[in-house]
Amino acid sequence: MKIRFLLPLIFFILIGLLLWRGLSLHPNEIPSPLIGKASPTFSLPTLLGTKATITEKDLKGHVTLLNVWATWCYACALEHEYLMELASHKDFKLFGFNYKDDNIAARHWLKEHGNPYEIIAVDVTGTTAIDWGVYGTPETFLIDKNSIIRYKQIGPITQEVWEKTLRPLVEKLENEA
Amino acid sequence: MVPELGHFAIILALSFALMQFLAPIGGYYKKENLYFQLSYIAVIGQFSFLWFAMLCLITCFMNNDMSVSYVQEHSHQLLPLLYRIGAAWGGHEGSLLLWCLILSTWTLAFLAFRRFVPPAPLSLQRGVITVLGFISAGFILFLFATSDPFRRVFPTAPINGDDLTPILQDPGLIFHPPMLYMGYVGFAIGFAFAICALISGKLDREWARAARPWVVMPWGFLSCGIVLGSWWAYRELGWGGWWFWDPVENASLLPWLSATAFIHALMVSEKRNTFKGWTLLLAIVTFALSLLGTFLVRSGILVSVHTFASDPTRGLFLLSYLALIIGGAFTLYSFRIKHFYQAPTFALFSRETFLLINSVVLLSAVVTILIGTLYPIILDSLNLEKISVGEPYFNTVFLPMMLPLLLLMGFAPHVSWGEQSIAKLWQKLRLNLILSLLLGLSLPKLLGFHFHWLACIGISCALWIVLATGQYVYQLKKSHQLVGLQHWSMIVAHLGIAVMALGITVTKSYSEERQVRMNLNETVTVANYQFTLKQLNETQGENFKSITATFLVQKAHQSPLALLAEQRIYTSHEQSLSKPGILANLYRDLYLALGSSLPDGGWSVRIYYKPFVRWIWAGGFMLLLGGFLSLLSSIRLRGKK
Amino acid sequence: MKKAFLTLFFLLIPLQLVFAVEDEYHFNTEAARQQFEGLTTELRCLVCQNQNLAESNAALAVDLRTQIYQKVLSGQSSPEIVDYLVKRYGDFILYRPPFKLQTLGLWLGPFVCLIFGLFYLIFYIKNQRRR
């Protein structure tokens, strides 16, 4: 048999394998080009508390989870419950990033559902969020002690996501200098 | 009760499909006619029960039986009756039922029309029915096992449905999917012909003649289905666009391109008794691409507007089935193809070569779209990065590839079989070539448009095809030859492509658009037309509220025309949809879409001027007409015998 | 060409004054308008991922449009603006993937296929006939 008669079959098998592999991919999730880079500079007002503004300097010296959320976001409400549970975890700081939201509504929401965040940055216009490459809520950035972005979780943090991906990463970053 | 009947009908149809496939195998083994007759009965039984199932599903929708989960997901108490009927194939499960139904309709048509078109030999007929039975059984099993449209949700039946997506609530839903599937699914017959030829080792003129109507008709329907989809998107999406290079649009274009190559190769098999291996390969590739399209739409592997709710098990089932049918076919091909091999007997410069070049270009176009559609998956699966491949890529890579095809189309009918002298061909056609080039360069200027290279190329090519084809007809008449139906089918189809090419290039070159904020009684000018916002009314539709804006459109020294554009809010989920207003004539569309209302009481408005956009769709309908003429020529051929 | 264009533009000024309807994105020069149009149609919306930035009504798309609009007004070049977005969102945002090692197959594959096919065909017919 000549090899060229086999070409269609080979070609088909290759495409088939590709499609089979493709079934387990997530085409909607866009990886962030910011991973491995220092967090973007920013200066935002805070939602609650005594500290009036928050900047990238506040991320230094500790492992941070920066969680982008909004009251209009349906999936954030689902995530919130688990975040409350996580908030008792002492190894890292959980920062909030309130995205294109109404301040009054946001405060009201936190009062009702509880506040898992240590500090909450407020981005009403969404301009700073563009610097972070935010494209949907909820999103969570994992930032190390040197304020380098190490991981981005797209979609809500669930128990499964926490146990399988985030927790091992957080523990690893904790042990880094 | 009705859903259970429908469910039962699917089970019966599945057993008939198995019978259609298994009985002939018994027949070959036992050499008894009874078995083959059984399989014919199975075709009729399967057809009847699938129709019955579809009617049951439509009945469920008409009664708004919300205990059926598929109805609950796609209907609503307020949904108008017409769209409730269309919703029967508006989602994954129902459209898959439509897929099976159309396959069995084609199978029955193949049986019923064998007395009117050039008949396949009895053994071939039986073989085709067997292969179709196998394909059908797999798909009905898929329907039954993973996507049952009649699944009930007990005991907590919700009171109201989730409603049909507003974009789908358009008459396009009634015509576009059935037409498209008539094309996609119909290629199964060409595939079955090829499998039979591979097994029996016999591919002669009789085979090609019998296969032709069963390839050309699906091709015509697919052409028409694609342009219907384009027309629908144009009217619904509100951006004046008519082709988005969306993965699912690409999936419908892929089999169209390879089927076009297949039809041309088949013609050579019929007239010259050569190109056999090539014809068989194209038959398999065409159906493979149809199935690939089905897979891409239903597996959730790509991001697209059109994809159905994704489910990995469905994807896996379809992929395994694809591997079985197409992998099997290609394996058979690689083992048997040596029996069909013939050394070429034609010269380098001959119609045969021209048609082979046509195949090469069309297949390269297929490869381009495949690469463009699958490349993001390739990179992603190698964990490299995620990229997007969209319109700019296809415009840069795909469109230039179509140019040689348009050029060839003018030459091909004038080139003789076997061998052609270049000098004579040049002598014959040089006037046409120069004339179309000159006219293409000057026409836009003469008609008052500015110079645009794309339009010049498009007009030149369209004129070139028209003139060269015209000369072909003229020469046939002059030498007192009959211009037969088969000639006419080719002529109409080629002119259809010319019309389409003209429409595409002129629209792309000379469209104008403006995005403005408008208040009542303000006027804006686009392409010499003045649009004045005259009135804003609130209206109430069956399942939506809408704001209708009335515009007066006036061109200097002409009486004004009214143009209505709507911003609808569908009551079920408060989803808004902009229904553009369109003033159309043969030469231009004026297209106006109402955006969002602004805080100061004004409206954001997008206005488009789209010259010659209708020609794109007119061209598509000419392709369908060409398909019908070819069918008539097949019927005539049978009559002569 | 440019000159003719400018003349045309100045001729049209009175007309524009008569119908002083406000463009949603207003530019002082036609070149800037085209730059904006080119950019927004070649960039992908990240929220509704089947629309370009010009077409999408998603909140992020509106924000990004505004960013691009301001950058165009301030005279930034298209590559600069694209670079700004790619740094934040990656190549995914480009509907026209950049030409680099990973996309070699994407950009060259089709032409290689076409040229190879045609050469093979001609070679094949010539060779086989000679025998």
XYZ file of C-alpha atoms in Angstrom, chain B residues 76 162-163 166 543-545 567-577:
18
model
C -43.126 30.192 27.448
C -37.578 29.513 30.285
C -38.596 30.924 26.920
C -35.209 36.402 21.585
C -44.580 38.677 24.367
C -42.643 41.927 24.364
C -42.941 45.647 24.902
C -36.057 48.304 20.624
C -37.821 45.351 22.158
C -37.902 44.131 25.703
C -39.087 40.571 26.002
C -41.250 40.175 29.065
C -40.077 36.747 30.214
C -36.495 37.686 31.137
C -36.436 41.429 30.445
C -34.022 40.700 27.608
C -33.714 43.510 25.147
C -33.303 43.113 21.428
